[in-house]
Short mmCIF file of C-alpha atoms in Angstrom, two decimals:
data_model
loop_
_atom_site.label_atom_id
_atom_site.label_comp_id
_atom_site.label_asym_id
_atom_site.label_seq_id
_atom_site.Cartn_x
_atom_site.Cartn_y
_atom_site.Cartn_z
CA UNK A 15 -11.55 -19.19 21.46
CA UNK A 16 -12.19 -17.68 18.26
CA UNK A 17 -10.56 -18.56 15.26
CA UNK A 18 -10.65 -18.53 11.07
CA UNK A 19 -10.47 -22.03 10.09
CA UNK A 20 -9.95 -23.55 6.99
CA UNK A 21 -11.55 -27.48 6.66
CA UNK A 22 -10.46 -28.24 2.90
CA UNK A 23 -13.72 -27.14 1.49
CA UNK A 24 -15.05 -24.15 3.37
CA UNK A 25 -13.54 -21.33 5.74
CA UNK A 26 -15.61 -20.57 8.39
CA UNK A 27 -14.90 -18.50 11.91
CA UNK A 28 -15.31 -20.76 14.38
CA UNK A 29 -15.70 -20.11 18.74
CA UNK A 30 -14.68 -23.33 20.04
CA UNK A 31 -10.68 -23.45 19.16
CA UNK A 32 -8.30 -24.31 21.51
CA UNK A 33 -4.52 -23.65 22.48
CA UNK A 34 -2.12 -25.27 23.98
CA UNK A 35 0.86 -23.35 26.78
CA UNK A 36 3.88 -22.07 25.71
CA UNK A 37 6.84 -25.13 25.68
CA UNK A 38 10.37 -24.01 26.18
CA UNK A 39 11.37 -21.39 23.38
CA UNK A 40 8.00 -20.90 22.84
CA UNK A 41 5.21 -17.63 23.26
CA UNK A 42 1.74 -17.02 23.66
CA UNK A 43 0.45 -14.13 22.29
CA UNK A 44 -3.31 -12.43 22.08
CA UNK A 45 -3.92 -11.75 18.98
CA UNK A 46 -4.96 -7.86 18.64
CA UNK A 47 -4.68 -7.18 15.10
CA UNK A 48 -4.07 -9.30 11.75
CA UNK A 49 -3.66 -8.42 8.11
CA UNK A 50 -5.00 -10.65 5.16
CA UNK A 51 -2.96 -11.54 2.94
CA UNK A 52 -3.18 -13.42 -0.58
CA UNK A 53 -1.13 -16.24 0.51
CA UNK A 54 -4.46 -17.08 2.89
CA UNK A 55 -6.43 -16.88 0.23
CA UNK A 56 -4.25 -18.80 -2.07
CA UNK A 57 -4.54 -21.89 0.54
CA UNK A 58 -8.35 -21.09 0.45
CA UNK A 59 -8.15 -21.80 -3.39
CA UNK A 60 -4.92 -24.29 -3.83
CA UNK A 61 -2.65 -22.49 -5.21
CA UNK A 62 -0.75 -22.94 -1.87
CA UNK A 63 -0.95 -26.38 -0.95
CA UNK A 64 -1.52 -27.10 3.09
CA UNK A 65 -2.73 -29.49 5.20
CA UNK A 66 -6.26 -29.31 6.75
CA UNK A 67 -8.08 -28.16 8.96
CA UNK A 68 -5.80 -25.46 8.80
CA UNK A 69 -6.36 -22.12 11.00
CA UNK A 70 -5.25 -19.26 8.48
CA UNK A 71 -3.46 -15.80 8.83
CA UNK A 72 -0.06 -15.05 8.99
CA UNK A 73 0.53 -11.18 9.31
CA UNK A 74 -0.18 -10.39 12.67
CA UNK A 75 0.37 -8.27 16.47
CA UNK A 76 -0.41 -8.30 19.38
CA UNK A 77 0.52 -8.89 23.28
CA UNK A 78 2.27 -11.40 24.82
CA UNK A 79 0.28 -13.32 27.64
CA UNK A 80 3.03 -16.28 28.64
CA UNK A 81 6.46 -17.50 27.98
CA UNK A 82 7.89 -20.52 27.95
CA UNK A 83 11.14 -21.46 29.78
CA UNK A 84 14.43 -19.86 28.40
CA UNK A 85 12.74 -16.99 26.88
CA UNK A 86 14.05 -13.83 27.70
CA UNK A 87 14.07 -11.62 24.85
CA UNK A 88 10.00 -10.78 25.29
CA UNK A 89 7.75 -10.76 28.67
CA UNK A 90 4.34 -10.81 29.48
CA UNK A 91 2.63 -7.41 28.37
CA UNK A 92 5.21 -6.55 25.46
CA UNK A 93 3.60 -5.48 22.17
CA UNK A 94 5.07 -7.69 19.40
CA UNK A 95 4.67 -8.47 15.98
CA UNK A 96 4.92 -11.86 14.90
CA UNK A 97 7.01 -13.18 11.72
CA UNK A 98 6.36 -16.50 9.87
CA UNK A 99 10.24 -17.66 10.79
CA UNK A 100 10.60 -20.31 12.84
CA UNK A 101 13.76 -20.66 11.88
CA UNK A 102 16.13 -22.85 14.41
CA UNK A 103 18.87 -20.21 15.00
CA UNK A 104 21.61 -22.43 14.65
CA UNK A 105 22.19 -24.25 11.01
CA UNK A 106 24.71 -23.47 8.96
CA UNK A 107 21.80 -20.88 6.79
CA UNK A 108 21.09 -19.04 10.38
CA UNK A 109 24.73 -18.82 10.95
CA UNK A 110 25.08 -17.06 7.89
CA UNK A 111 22.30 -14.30 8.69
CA UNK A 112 19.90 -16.08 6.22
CA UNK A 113 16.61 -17.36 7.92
CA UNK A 114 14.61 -17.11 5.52
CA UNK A 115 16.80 -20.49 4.04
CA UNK A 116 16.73 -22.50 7.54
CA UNK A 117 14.89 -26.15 6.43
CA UNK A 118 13.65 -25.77 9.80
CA UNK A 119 11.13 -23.05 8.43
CA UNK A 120 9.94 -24.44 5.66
CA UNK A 121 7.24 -26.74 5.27
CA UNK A 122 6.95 -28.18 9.02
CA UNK A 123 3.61 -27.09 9.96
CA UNK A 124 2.68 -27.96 13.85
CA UNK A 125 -0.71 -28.26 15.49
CA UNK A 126 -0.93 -26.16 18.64
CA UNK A 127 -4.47 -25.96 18.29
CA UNK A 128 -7.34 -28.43 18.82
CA UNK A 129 -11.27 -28.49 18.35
CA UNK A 130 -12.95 -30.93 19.54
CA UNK A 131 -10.45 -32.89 20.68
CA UNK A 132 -8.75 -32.82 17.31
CA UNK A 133 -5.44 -31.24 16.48
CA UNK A 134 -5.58 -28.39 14.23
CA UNK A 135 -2.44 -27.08 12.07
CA UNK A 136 -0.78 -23.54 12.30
CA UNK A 137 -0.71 -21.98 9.11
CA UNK A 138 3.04 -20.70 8.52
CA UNK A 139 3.61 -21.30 12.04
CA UNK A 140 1.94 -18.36 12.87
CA UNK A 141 -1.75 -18.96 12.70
CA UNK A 142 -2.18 -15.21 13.19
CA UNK A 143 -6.03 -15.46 12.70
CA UNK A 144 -6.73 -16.97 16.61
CA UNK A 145 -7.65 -14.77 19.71
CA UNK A 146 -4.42 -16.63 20.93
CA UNK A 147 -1.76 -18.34 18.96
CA UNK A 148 1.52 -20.00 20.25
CA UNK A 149 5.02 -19.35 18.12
CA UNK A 150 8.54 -20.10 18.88
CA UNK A 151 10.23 -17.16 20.17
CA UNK A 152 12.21 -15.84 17.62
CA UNK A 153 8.91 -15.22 15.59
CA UNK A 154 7.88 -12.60 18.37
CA UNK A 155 9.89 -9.09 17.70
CA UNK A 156 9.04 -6.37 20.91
CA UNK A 157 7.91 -3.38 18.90
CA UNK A 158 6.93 0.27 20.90
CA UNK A 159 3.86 0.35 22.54
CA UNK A 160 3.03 3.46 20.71
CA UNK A 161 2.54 2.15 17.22
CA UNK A 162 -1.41 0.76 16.72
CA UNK A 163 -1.69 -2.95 16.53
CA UNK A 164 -3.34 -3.11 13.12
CA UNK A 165 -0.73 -0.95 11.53
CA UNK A 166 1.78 -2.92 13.08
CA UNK A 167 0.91 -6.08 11.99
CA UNK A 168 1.55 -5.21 8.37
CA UNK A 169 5.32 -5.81 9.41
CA UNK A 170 5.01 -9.16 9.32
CA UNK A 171 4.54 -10.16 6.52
CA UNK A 172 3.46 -7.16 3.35
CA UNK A 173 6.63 -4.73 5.11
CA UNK A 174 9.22 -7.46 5.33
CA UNK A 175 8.62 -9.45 1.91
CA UNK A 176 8.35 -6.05 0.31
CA UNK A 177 10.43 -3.80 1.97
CA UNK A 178 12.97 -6.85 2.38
CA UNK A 179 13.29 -7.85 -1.44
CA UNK A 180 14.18 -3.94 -1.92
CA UNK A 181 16.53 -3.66 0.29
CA UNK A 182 18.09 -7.19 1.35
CA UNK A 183 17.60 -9.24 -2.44
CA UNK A 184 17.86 -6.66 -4.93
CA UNK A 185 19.73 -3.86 -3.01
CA UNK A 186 18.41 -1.20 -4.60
CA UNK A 187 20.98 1.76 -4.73
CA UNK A 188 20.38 5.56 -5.11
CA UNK A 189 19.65 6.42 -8.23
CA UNK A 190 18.15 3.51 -9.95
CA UNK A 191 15.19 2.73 -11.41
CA UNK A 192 12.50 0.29 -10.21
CA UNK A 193 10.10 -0.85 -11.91
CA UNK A 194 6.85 -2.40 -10.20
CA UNK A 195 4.05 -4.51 -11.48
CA UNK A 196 1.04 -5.13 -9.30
CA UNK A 197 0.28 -2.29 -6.81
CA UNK A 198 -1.21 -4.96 -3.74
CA UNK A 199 -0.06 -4.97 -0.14
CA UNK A 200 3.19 -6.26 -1.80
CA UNK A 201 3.71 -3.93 -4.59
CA UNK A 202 2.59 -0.68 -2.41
CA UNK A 203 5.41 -2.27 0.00
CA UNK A 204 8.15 -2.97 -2.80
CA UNK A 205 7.60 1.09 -3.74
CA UNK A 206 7.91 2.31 -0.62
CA UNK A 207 10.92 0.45 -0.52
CA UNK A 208 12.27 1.88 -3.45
CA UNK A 209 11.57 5.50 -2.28
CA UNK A 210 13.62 4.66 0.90
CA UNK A 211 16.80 3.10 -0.87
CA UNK A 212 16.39 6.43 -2.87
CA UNK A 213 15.15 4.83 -5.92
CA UNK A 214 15.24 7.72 -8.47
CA UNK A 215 12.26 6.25 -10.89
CA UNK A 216 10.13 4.00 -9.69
CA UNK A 217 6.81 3.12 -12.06
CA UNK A 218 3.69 1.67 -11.18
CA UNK A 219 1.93 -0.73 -13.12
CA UNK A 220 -1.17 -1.61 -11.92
CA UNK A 221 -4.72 -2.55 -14.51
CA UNK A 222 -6.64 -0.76 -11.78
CA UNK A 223 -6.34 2.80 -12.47
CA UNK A 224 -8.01 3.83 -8.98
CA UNK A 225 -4.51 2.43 -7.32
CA UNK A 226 -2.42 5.79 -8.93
CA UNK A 227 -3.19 7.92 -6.29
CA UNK A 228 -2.00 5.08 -3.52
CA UNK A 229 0.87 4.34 -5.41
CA UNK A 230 2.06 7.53 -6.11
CA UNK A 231 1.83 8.25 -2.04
CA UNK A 232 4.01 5.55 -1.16
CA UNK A 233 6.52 6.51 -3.98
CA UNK A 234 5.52 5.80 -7.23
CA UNK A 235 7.02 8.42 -9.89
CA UNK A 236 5.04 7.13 -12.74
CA UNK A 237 2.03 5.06 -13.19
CA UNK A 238 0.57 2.78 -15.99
CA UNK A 239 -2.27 0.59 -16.44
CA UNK A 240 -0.44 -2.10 -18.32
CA UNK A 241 3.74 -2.23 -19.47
CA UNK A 242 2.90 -0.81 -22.85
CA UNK A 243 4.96 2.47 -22.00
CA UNK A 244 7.67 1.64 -19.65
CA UNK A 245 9.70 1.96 -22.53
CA UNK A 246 8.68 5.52 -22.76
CA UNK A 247 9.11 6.77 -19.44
CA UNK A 248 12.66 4.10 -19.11
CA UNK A 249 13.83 3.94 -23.18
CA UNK A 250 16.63 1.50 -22.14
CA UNK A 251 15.03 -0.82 -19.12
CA UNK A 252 14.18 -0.50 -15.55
CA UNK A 253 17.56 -1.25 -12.75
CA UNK A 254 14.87 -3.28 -11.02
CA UNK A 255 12.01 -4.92 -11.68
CA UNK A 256 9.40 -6.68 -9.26
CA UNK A 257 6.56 -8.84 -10.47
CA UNK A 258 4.09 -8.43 -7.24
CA UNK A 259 0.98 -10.39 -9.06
CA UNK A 260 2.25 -14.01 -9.29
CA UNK A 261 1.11 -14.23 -13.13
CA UNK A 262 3.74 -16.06 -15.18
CA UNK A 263 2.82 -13.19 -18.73
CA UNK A 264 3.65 -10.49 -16.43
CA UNK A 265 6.78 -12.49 -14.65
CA UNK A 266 8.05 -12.29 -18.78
CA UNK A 267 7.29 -8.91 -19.12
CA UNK A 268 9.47 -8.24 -15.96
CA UNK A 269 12.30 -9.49 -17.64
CA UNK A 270 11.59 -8.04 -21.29
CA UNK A 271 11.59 -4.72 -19.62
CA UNK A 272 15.07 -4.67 -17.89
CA UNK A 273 18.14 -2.47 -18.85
CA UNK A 274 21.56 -4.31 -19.12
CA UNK A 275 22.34 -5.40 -15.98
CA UNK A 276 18.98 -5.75 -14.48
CA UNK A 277 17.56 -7.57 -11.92
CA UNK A 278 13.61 -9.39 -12.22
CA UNK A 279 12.77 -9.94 -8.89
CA UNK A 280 9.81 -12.96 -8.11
CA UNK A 281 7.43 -11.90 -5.09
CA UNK A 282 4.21 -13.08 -6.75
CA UNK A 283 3.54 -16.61 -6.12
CA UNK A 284 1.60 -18.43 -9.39
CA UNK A 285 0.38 -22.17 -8.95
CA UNK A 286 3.17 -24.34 -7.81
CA UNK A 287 3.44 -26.25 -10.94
CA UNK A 288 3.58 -22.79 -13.37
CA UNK A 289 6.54 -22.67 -15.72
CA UNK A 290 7.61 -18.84 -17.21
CA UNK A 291 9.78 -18.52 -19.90
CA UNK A 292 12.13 -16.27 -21.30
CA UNK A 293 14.53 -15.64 -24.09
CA UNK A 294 17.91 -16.83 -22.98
CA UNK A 295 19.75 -14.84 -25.41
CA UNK A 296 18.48 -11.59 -23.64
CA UNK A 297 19.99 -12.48 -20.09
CA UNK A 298 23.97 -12.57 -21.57
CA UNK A 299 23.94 -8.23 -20.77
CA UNK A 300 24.13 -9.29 -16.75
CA UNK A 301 20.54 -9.47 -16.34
CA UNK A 302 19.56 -11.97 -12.99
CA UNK A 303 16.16 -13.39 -12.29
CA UNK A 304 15.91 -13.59 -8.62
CA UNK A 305 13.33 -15.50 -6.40
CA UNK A 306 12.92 -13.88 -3.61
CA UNK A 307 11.51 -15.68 0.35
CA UNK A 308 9.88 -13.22 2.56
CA UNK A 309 11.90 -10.27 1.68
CA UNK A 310 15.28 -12.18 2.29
CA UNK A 311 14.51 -11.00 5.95
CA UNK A 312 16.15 -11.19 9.09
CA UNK A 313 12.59 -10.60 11.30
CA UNK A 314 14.34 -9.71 15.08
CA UNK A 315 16.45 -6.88 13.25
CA UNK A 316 13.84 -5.64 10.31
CA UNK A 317 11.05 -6.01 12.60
CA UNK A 318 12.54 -3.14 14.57
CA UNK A 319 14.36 -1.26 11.46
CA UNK A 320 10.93 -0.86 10.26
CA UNK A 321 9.31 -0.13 13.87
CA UNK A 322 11.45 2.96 13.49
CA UNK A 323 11.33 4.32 10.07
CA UNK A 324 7.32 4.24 10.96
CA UNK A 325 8.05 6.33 14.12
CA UNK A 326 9.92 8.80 11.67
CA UNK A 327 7.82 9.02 9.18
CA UNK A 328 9.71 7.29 6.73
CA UNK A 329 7.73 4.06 6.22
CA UNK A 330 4.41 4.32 5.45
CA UNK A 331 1.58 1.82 7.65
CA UNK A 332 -1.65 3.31 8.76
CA UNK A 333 -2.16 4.17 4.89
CA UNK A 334 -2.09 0.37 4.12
CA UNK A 335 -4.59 -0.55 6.73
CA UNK A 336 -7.76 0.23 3.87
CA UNK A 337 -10.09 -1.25 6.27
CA UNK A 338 -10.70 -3.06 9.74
CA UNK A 339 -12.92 -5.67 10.05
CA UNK A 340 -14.05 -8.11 13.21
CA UNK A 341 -12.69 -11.35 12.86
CA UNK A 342 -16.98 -12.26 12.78
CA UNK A 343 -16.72 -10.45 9.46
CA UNK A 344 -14.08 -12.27 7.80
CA UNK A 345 -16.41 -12.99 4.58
CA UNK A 346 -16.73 -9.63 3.86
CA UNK A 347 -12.69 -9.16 4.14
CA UNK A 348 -12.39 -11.99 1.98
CA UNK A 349 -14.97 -10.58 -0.45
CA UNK A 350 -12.95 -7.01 -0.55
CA UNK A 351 -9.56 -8.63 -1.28
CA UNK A 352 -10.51 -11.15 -3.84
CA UNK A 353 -11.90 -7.84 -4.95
CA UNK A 354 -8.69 -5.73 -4.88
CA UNK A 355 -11.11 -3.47 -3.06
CA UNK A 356 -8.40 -2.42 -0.31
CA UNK A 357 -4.63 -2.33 -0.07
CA UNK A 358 -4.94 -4.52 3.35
CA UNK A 359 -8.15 -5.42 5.04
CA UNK A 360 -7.09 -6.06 8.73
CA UNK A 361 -9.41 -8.35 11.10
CA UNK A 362 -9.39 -7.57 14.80
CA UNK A 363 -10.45 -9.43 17.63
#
């Protein structure tokens, strides 16, 4: 079985992986399509500390081939997409309709693969880039067979962080403004977002001026190339404001450029040990800083929220998908997103 696998020093796509069945609560699905995200790069380069050898990807779709017993919300033959929750369903955190906060997720990588004999960990207990991958069953979410694999698993992970931290963390309301730095998978994700909670300004920032054209597709009312004139378009601070890049100057300028009241929301994700700072004196008008884990998502009903707003037009996914690559061509994916050369390269198998 093909697979992306990541030793400690080298990534390297690999024929020879292998995957164990389905246990109870558990699914096997065939990988058809999977996006790349940063975060697999940022375990490629530490900033994301993991355990090795690791297989990588996280953001994928496919079909399910097997279930394990008690599982009875997917069969053999549904499309799904898969989310990086495997969240127990029944803490205290799950209870409350926040999974994204069940210890059970976090940090507990297994090792349903093997090569060579030797187990092999799942990367956010997904592992999405595998010909074959196994996942606890709440991860899978049934989606219509009518939506293309590689534009469905966007959902996954760029959708729901995105999407999510507009409309479950900072609850954008009509009106607002929104103000987003860093015009990635994420950022293109976060404006969309905006646009559908009826955001009534929403400005790009992005040091890439060949992004304004994406950005202003998926929503964008205004674009910069640095922060230097939000204050022109927004003389009094953004509602919102999302820092997509995971650079601790621009997490500051996030909060330097929020109206009374505002709300800096954290989706990048800088070095584990990075410190930002801001005046403190500036956060006594009601202004929050809010982190913000994988869109403060509930996967089995956003999954499907999001299925549908595609179906209708309203949510934007085939425009992400920049470029497909085979999984054999993963180094020139890699190349292209290190890059900022696409929106989303997305490897099929």
């Amino acid at each position: 079985m093909r697979g992306v696998l990541f030793d400690g020093k080298r990534v390297e796509v690999v024929d020879d992986l292998e995957v164990r069945d389905p246990g109870p609560g558990e699914v096997l699905v065939a990988i058809s399509a999977a996006g790349l995200c940063h975060s697999d790069l940022s375990v490629v380069d530490g900033t994301i500390p993991f355990p090795v050898p690791v297989v990588l990807g996280h953001e994928g779709a496919g079909v399910v081939e097997a279930v394990g017993a008690g599982v009875t919300h997917v069969a053999t033959g549904d499309h799904v997409a898969l989310s990086t929750l495997a969240n127990c369903g029944t803490c205290a955190e799950c209870d409350r309709g926040r999974p994204t906060m069940c210890r059970q997720a976090i940090g507990r990588p297994g090792r349903p693969f093997t090569r060579g004999g030797r187990p092999v960990y799942q990367f956010a207990s997904n592992s999405a880039f595998a010909e074959r991958t196994v996942v606890k069953a709440v991860q899978a979410v049934r989606i219509p067979k009518d939506i293309p694999l590689p534009s469905a698993a966007l959902i996954g992970c760029g959708v729901l962080t995105g999407v999510g931290a507009v409309l479950n963390r900072a609850r954008v309301d009509r009106g607002e403004s929104v103000l987003v730095i860093g015009t990635g998978g994420i950022g293109l994700n976060v404006i969309q977002g905006a646009r559908i909670a009826g955001a009534s300004t929403v400005v790009a920032v992005d040091a890439n001026p060949a992004k304004e054209a994406v950005a202003r597709q998926f929503g964008a009312t205004h674009f910069l190339t640095s922060t230097d004139g939000v204050k022109e378009i927004l003389p009094t601070g953004a509602d919102h404001a999302f820092e997509c890049v995971g650079r601790v100057e621009l997490i500051r300028q996030a909060i330097d450029l929020l109206d009374r009241h505002g709300q800096a929301v954290l989706l990048g994700v800088p070095p584990a040990t990075a410190e930002a700072s801001f005046l403190v004196s500036s956060m006594y008008l009601d202004k929050s800083i809010l982190g913000c884990r994988y869109g403060s998502s509930r996967p089995q009903r956003d999954i499907a929220l999001y299925a549908e707003l595609y179906r209708a037009g309203r949510l934007l996914l085939d425009e992400l998908v920049t470029e497909t690559y085979p999984v054999e061509d993963f180094a020139k994916a890699e190349a292209d997103a290190e890059a900022g050369r696409v929106a989303r390269g997305v490897l099929t198998f």
